[in-house]
Structures are given as structure tokens and as C-alpha cells.
CSV table of C-alpha atoms and ligand atoms in Angstrom, one decimal:
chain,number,residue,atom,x,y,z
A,1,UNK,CA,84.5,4.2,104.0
A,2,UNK,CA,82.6,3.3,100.5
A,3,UNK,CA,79.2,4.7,100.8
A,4,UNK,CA,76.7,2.8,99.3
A,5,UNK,CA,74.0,4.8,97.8
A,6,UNK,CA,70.4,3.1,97.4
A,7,UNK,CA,68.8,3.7,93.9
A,8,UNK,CA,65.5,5.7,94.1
A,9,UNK,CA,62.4,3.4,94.5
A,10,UNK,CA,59.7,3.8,91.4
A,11,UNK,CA,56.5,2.1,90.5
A,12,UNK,CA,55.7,1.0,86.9
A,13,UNK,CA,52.1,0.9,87.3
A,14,UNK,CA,50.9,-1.1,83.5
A,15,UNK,CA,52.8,-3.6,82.0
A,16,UNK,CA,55.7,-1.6,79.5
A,17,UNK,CA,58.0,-3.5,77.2
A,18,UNK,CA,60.7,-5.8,79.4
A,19,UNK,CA,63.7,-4.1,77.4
A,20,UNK,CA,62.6,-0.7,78.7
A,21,UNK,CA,62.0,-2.2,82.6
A,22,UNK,CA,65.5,-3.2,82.1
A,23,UNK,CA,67.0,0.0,81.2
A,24,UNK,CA,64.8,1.4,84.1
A,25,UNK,CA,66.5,-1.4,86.6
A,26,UNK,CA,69.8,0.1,85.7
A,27,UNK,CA,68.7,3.5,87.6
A,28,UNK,CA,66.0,2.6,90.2
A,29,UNK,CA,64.8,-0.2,92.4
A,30,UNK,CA,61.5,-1.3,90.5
A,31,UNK,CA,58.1,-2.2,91.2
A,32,UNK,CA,56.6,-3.0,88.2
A,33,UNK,CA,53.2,-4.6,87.1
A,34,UNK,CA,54.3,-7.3,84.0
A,35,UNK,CA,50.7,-9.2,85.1
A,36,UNK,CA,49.0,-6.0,83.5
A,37,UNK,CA,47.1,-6.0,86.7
A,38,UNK,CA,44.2,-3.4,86.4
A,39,UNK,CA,44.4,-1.5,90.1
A,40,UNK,CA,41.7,0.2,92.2
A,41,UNK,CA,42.6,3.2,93.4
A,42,UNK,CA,43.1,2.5,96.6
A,43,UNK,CA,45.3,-0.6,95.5
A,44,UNK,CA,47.3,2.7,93.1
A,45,UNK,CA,47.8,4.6,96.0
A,46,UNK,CA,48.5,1.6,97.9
A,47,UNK,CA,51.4,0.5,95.3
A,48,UNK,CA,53.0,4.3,95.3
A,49,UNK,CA,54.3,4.0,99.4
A,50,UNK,CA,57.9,4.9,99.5
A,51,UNK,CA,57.8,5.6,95.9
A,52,UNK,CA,59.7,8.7,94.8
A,53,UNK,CA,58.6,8.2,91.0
A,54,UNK,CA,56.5,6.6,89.1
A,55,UNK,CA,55.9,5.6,85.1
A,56,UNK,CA,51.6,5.8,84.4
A,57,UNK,CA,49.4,5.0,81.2
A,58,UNK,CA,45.7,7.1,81.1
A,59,UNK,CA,44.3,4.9,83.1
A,60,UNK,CA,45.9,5.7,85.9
A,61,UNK,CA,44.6,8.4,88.4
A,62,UNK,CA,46.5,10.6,89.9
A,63,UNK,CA,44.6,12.9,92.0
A,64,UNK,CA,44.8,15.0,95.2
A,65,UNK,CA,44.0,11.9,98.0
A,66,UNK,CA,46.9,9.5,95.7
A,67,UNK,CA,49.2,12.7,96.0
A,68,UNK,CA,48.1,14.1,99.7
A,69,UNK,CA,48.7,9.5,100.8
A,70,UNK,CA,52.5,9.7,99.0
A,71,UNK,CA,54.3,13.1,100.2
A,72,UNK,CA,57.2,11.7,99.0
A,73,UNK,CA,56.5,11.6,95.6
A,74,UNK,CA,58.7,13.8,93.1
A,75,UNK,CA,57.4,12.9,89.9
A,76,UNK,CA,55.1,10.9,87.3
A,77,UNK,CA,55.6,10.2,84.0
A,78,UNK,CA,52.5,9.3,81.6
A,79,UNK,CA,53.1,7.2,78.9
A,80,UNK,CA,50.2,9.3,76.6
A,81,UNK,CA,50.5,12.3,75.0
A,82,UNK,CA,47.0,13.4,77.0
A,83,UNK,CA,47.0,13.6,80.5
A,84,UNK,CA,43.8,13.8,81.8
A,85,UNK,CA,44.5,11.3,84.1
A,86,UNK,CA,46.6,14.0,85.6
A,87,UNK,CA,45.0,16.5,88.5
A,88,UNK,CA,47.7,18.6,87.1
A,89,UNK,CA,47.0,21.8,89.5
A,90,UNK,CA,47.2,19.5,92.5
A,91,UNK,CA,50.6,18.0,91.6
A,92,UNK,CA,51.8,21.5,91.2
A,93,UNK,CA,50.8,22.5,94.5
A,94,UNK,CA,51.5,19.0,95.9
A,95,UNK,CA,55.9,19.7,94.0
A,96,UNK,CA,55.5,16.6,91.7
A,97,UNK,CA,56.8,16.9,88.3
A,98,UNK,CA,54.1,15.4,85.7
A,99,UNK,CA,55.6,14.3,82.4
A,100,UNK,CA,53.7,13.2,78.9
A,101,UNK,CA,55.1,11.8,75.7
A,102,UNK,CA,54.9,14.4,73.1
A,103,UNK,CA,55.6,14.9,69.2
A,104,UNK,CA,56.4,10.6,69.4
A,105,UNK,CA,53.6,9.5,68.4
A,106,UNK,CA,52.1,12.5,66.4
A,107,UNK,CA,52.7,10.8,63.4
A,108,UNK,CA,51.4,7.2,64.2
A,109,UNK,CA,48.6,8.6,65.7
A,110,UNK,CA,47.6,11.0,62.7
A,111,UNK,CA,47.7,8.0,60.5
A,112,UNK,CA,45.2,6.0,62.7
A,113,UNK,CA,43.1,8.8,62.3
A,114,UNK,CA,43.0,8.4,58.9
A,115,UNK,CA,42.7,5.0,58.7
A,116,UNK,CA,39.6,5.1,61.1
A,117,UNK,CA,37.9,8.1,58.5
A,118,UNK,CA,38.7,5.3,55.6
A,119,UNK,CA,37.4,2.3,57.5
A,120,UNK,CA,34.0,4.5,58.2
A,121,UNK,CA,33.7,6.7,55.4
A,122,UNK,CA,34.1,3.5,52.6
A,123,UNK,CA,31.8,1.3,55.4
A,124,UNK,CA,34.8,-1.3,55.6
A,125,UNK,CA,33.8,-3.5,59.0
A,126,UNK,CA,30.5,-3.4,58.1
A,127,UNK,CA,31.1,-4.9,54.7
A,128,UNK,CA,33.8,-7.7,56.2
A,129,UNK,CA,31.2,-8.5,58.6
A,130,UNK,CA,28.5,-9.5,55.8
A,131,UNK,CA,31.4,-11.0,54.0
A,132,UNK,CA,31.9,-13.0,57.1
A,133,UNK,CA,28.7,-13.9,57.9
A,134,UNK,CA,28.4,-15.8,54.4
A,135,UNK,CA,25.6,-13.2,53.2
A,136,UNK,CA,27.8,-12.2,50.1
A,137,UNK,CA,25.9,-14.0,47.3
A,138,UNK,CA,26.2,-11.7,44.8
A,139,UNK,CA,27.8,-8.2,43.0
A,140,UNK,CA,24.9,-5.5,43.1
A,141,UNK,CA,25.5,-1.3,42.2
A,142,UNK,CA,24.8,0.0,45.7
A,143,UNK,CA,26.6,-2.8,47.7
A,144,UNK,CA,27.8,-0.9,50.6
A,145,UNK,CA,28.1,2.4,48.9
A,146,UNK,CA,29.7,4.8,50.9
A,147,UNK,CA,30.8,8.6,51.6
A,148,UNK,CA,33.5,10.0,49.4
A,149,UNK,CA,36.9,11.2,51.3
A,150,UNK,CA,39.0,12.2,48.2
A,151,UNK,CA,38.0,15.5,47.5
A,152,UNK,CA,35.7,15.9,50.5
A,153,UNK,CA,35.7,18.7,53.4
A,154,UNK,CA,36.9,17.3,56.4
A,155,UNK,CA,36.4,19.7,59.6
A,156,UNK,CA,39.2,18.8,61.8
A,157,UNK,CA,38.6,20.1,65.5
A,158,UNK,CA,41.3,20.9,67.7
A,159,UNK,CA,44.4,21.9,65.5
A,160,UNK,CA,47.8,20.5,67.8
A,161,UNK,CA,50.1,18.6,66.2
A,162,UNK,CA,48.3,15.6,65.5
A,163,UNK,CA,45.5,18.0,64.1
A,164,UNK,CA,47.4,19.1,61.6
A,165,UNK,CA,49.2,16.0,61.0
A,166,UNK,CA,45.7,14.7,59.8
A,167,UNK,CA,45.6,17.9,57.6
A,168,UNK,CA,48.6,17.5,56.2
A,169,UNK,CA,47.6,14.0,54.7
A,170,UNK,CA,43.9,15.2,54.0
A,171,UNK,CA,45.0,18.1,51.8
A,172,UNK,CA,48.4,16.7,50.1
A,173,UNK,CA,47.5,13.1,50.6
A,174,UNK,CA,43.6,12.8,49.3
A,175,UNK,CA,43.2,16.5,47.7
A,176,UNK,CA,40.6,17.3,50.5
A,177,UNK,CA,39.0,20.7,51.4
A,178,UNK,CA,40.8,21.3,55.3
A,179,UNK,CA,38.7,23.6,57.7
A,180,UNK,CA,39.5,23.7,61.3
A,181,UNK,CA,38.5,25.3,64.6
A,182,UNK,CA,40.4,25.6,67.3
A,183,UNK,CA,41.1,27.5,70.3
A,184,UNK,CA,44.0,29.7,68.8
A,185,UNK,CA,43.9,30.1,65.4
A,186,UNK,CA,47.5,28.8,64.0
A,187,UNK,CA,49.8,31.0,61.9
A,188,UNK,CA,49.4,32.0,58.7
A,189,UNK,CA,52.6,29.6,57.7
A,190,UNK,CA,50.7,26.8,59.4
A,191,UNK,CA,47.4,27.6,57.8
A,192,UNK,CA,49.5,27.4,54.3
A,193,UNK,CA,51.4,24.7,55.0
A,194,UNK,CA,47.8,22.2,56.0
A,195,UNK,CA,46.5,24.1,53.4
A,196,UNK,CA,44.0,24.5,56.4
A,197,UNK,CA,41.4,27.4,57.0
A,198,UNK,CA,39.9,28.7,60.3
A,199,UNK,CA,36.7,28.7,60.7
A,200,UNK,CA,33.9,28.8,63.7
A,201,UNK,CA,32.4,25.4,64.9
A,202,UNK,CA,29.4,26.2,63.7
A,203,UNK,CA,30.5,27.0,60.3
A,204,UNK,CA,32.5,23.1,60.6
A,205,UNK,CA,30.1,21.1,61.8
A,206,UNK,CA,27.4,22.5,58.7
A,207,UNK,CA,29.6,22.0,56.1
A,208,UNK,CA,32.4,18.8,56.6
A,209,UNK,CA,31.5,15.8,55.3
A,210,UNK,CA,33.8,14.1,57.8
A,211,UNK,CA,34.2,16.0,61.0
A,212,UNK,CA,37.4,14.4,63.0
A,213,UNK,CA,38.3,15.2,66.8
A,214,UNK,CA,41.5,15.5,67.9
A,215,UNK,CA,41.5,18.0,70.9
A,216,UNK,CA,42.6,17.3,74.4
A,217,UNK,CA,39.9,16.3,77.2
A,218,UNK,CA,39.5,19.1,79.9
A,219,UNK,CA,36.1,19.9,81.5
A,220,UNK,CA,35.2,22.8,78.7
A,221,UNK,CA,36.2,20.1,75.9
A,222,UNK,CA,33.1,17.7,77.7
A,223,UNK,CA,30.7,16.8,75.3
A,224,UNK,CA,32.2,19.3,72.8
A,225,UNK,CA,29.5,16.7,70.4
A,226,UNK,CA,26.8,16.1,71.8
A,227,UNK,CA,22.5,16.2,70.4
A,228,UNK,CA,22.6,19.7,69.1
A,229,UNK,CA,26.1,19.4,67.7
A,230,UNK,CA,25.1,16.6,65.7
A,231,UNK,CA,21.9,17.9,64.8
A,232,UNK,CA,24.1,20.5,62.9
A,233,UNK,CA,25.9,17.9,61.3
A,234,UNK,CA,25.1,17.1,57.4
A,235,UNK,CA,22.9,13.7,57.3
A,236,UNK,CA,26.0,12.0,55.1
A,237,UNK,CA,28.6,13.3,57.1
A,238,UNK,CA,30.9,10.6,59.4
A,239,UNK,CA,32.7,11.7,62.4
A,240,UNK,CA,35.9,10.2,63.8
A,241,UNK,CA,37.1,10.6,67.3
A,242,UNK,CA,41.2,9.6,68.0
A,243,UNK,CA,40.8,12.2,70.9
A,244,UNK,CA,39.3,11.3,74.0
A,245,UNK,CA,36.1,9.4,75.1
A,246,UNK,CA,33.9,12.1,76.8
A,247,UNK,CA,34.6,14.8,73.9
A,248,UNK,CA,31.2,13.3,72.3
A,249,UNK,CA,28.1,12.5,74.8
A,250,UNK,CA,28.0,8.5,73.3
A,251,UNK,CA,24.4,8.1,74.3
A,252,UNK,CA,23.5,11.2,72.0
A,253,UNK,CA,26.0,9.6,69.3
A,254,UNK,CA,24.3,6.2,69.1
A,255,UNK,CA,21.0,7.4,68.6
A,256,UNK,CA,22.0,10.0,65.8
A,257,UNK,CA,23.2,6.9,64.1
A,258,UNK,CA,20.6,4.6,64.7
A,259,UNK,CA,18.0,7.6,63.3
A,260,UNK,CA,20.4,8.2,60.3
A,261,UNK,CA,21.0,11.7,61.3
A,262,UNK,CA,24.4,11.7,60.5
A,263,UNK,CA,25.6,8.7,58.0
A,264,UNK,CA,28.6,7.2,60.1
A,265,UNK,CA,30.9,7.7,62.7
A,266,UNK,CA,34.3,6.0,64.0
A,267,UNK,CA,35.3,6.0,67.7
A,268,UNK,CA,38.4,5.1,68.8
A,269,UNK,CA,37.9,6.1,72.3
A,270,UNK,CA,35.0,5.9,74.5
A,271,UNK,CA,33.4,8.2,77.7
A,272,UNK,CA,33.4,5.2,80.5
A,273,UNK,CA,36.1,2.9,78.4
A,274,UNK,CA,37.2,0.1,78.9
A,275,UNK,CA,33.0,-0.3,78.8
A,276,UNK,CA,31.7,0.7,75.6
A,277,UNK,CA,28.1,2.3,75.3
A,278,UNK,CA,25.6,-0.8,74.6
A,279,UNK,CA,23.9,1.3,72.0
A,280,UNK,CA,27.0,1.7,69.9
A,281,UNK,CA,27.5,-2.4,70.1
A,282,UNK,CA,24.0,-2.7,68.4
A,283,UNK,CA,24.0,0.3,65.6
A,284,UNK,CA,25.7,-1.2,62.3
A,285,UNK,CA,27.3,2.0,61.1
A,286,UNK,CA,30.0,2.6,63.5
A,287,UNK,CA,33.4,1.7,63.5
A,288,UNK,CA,34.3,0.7,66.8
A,289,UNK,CA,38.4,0.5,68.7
A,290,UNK,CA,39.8,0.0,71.7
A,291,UNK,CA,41.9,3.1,71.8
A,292,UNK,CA,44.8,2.0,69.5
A,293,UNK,CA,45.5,5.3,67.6
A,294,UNK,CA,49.0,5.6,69.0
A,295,UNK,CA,49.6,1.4,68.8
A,296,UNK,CA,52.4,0.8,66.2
A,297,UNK,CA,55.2,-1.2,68.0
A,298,UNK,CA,58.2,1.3,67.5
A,299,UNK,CA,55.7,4.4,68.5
A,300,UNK,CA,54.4,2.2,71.5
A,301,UNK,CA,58.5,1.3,72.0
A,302,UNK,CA,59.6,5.3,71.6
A,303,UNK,CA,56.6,6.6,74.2
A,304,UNK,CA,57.3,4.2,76.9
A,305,UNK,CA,61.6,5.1,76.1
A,306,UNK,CA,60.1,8.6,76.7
A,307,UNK,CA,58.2,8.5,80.0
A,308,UNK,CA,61.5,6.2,81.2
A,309,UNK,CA,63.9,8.9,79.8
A,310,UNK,CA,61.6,11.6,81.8
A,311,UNK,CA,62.1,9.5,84.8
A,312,UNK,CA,65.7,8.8,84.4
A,313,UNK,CA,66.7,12.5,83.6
A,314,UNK,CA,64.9,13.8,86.6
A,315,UNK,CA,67.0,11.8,89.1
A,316,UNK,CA,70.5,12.1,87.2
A,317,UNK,CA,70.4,15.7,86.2
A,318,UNK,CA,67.5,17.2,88.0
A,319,UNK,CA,65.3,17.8,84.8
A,320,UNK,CA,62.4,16.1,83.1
A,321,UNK,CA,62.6,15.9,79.4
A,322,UNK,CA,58.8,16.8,78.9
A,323,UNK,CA,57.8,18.5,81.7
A,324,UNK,CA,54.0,19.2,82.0
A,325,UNK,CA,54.3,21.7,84.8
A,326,UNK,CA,57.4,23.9,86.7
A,327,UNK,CA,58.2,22.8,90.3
A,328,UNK,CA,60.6,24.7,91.6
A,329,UNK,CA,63.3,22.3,93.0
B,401,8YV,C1,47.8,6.1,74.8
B,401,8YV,C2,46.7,8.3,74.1
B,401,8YV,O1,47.8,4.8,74.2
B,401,8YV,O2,48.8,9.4,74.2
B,401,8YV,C3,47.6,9.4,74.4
B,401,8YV,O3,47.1,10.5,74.9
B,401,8YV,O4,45.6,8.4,74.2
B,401,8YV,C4,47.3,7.0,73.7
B,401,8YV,O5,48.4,7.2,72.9
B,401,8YV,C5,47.0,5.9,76.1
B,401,8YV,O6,46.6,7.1,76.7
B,401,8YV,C6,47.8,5.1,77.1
B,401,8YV,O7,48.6,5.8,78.0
């Protein structure tokens, strides 16, 4: 008698690109989420019944009640290098396999960061806005005169690979100063090869004139910046953050701006995003994006190939590719 084994059920829970649900459709019965429907929850934990898998983005929770609701769960695969979004101790005790997408979009991401320190550094929405608004009547000396980058200190906190991806470009790229902190220092190699040097936070935050954040988001990373940090901060210095929203206490942020107490800052990521701090909408120099560091197409194609692949390799041969955690199977 032919036995006819029934894939494995997963949820997809954001919208991923249709040539990677297909590949996914090969290996498992699919629910998957192509409205881009933002869930609740409830509606999350709903959505993972009788699911034995499932692929996630950061905006999806998963926590001890969406893990203690779906015991038969075996793994999640985030489509982010961070995974905050991940109670990670409670899936380990819970037996679920979490997953991210490292080293994918190091690259992409390290270039966004740099193109954010550029944008805010050289004041270039700021200027297409007046352009824009029809205010550009005429050439003057001081015309949206900004910081310089070639040459300049940047203080790079939080030194992973992205970190020093950002090095890398600031000292070969732009002939900048690099000075990090971090929690391990790296190895003297490393060090040479960013042309980077260790120093303590203090030390960064009173002498970069761009400070750039690019450590992960844990609960002693909260408000790593908040009003004294950036009273430490030089009054023309910028800060960039490609890291996560919660790193810098916004409020504190938007009114250092406003008073001029640092010159600039760019944010890529935000503490209660999707919604952005009305204070930031209404100070000028900030440079302002909705979480887009890692958004080329083929880096966006290769991390959602990843958290499939994770998915895939854990029910043909009983492995994750980039396993966040050991679960003893
Ligand atoms: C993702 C990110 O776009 O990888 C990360 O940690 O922040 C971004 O690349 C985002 O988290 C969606 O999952």
C-alpha cells in the first residue's frame, strides 16, 4: 500500500516574494499572508494552529503565550538579521528552533548606513525640500553648509559585522578616523584590517563628529542614547541609527535637535515604529526612513531565500542553516 505522507503545515506571516512562496509550496502546505495583512497578536497566535513552522519579519512577536497557544510548533525563521522579536529563552525552553538571516545583508545594510551619514551629514533632504518647495531663488556661500565626513571621526557603536562593514568604507572608502566601542573588543587583525581603534563610550561620544549605531536591541542596549549621552555629544556632531528603534530615547533626540545641541541626526528605525515620534516630523535637521537599511531587491531576495532555506533544511535533514539557539531534537 502507497503511503501518502502529508507535507508539514507552515505559516508565512508578511507578504515574501511569490518566487520564494513557490519554492516553499514545493515542501509544505502554506498559509501565507500576500495581502501584507498587519496581525494582532491574538490574530498571530490565531494564524500559527496546527502550524509546525513558521517564516516571521521583526514585526512579528513571538513570545511565551504565542509559544505556550502552539505546542506544536518546531521552529521560526526571521527574515532579519535582529531578532528581537524573538523571546529567544522561551523558545528554548518551549523546543522551537529560532532562525535569523545573517552575513546576507551585511553588506547592503553597511552601505545604507553610509548613505544615511551622507544624506545627514551634507543636509541632502533638507536642501531637496527647499528645492522643492520653490524657495531656491538664488546661489549664496553658506547655502546648506554642512558637516564634513571625508576625513572626519566617526564613532561607530556596536562593532558586528555590519559595524565594521561601515568601518571598512569609512576608513578605506572616505579616509576617516574609525573609533569604536563595543562589548568585546575585536582582534588585533580586525582592529587593522577597519583600521578601527577601541575606545570607551565616553571617550566616542566626546570626540566623533558622526557617531553611528549599529548594535543589536536587548534590554541593556535600551536607550544606549538618550539626554546625557547626547549632552556628551559635540554640538556639530550627526548621529545615524541603522540599528534598532529603542537604542536612542527619541523624545530626548528630538529636542537635542530642535536646541541645536548636536547638529544632525539620521534614523532609520524608530522606538514605537511603524509611528514615528511627532517631534522628529517637525525638527528640520533629521533625516528620517522607514527601516530600509537592508532593502536592495537581491538582499531582500537572498534573506527571505535564507529564512525559507532555514525552514526547508529543518524538515528534510533535521538542521537549521542559522540556528539562533540548540534544541536538542
Ligand atoms: C529587516 C532588519 O528589514 O535584519 C534586520 O534585523 O532590521 C531588517 O533588515 C527587518 O527586520 C524586517 O524583518
Amino acid at each position: 500500500m502507497v503511503q501518502i505522507m502529508s507535507k508539514p503545515s507552515i505559516l508565512v506571516a508578511r507578504a515574501i516574494f511569490p518566487e520564494v512562496l513557490q519554492s516553499l509550496s514545493q515542501v509544505f502546505e502554506v498559509e501565507s499572508n500576500q495581502a501584507d495583512e498587519v496581525w494582532s497578536a491574538s490574530e498571530l497566535t490565531r494564524r500559527m494552529q496546527g502550524k509546525v513552522g513558521a517564516l516571521t519579519t521583526g514585526s512579528d512577536r513571538i513570545d511565551a503565550a504565542l509559544l505556550q497557544a502552539n505546542p506544536q510548533l518546531k521552529i521560526v525563521a526571521n527574515m532579519a538579521v535582529g531578532y528581537n522579536n524573538f523571546d529567544l529563552p522561551a523558545m528554548t525552553a518551549a523546543g522551537v528552533v529560532a532562525s535569523n538571516t545573517p552575513d546576507v545583508l551585511t553588506e547592503t545594510t553597511a552601505d545604507f548606513g553610509f548613505a544615511l551619514l551622507m544624506a545627514t551629514a551634507r543636509r541632502v533632504t533638507e536642501s531637496e525640500h527647499y528645492l522643492r518647495a520653490g524657495l531656491w531663488t538664488k546661489w549664496s556661500y553658506d547655502m546648506f553648509a554642512g558637516a564634513e565626513v571625508h576625513g572626519s571621526t566617526i564613532g561607530i557603536l556596536g562593532m558586528g559585522r555590519i559595524g565594521q562593514g561601515i568601518a571598512r568604507r569609512a576608513a578605506h572608502g572616505f579616509g576617516m578616523h574609525v573609533i569604536y566601542h563595543n562589548r568585546s573588543r575585536l582582534s588585533a587583525e580586525m582592529e587593522a584590517d577597519c583600521k578601527a581603534r577601541y575606545v570607551s563610550k565616553a571617550e566616542l561620544l566626546n570626540t566623533a563628529d558622526h557617531v553611528m549605531l549599529v548594535m543589536p536591541y536587548s534590554a541593556e542596549s535600551h536607550h544606549t542614547i538618550g539626554a546625557a549621552e547626547l549632552a556628551q555629544m559635540k554640538p556639530t556632531a550627526t548621529l545615524v541609527n541603522i540599528a534598532r528603534g529603542g537604542i536612542v530615547d527619541d523624545a530626548a533626540l528630538a529636542l537635542a535637535l530642535r536646541e541645536k545641541r548636536i547638529a544632525a541626526a539620521g534614523l532609520d528605525v524608530f522606538e514605537d515604529e511603524p509611528k514615528v515620534h511627532p517631534d522628529l516630523l517637525t525638527v528640520p535637521n533629521v533625516v528620517l526612513t522607514p527601516h530600509i537599511a537592508s532593502s536592495s531587491i537581491p538582499t531582500r531576495l537572498a534573506m527571505a531565500n535564507l529564512a525559507a532555506d532555514n525552514l526547508i533544511s529543518f524538515f528534510t535533514k533535521g538542521k537549521s542553516l542559522t540556528p539562533l539557539n540548540t534544541i536538542a531534537q
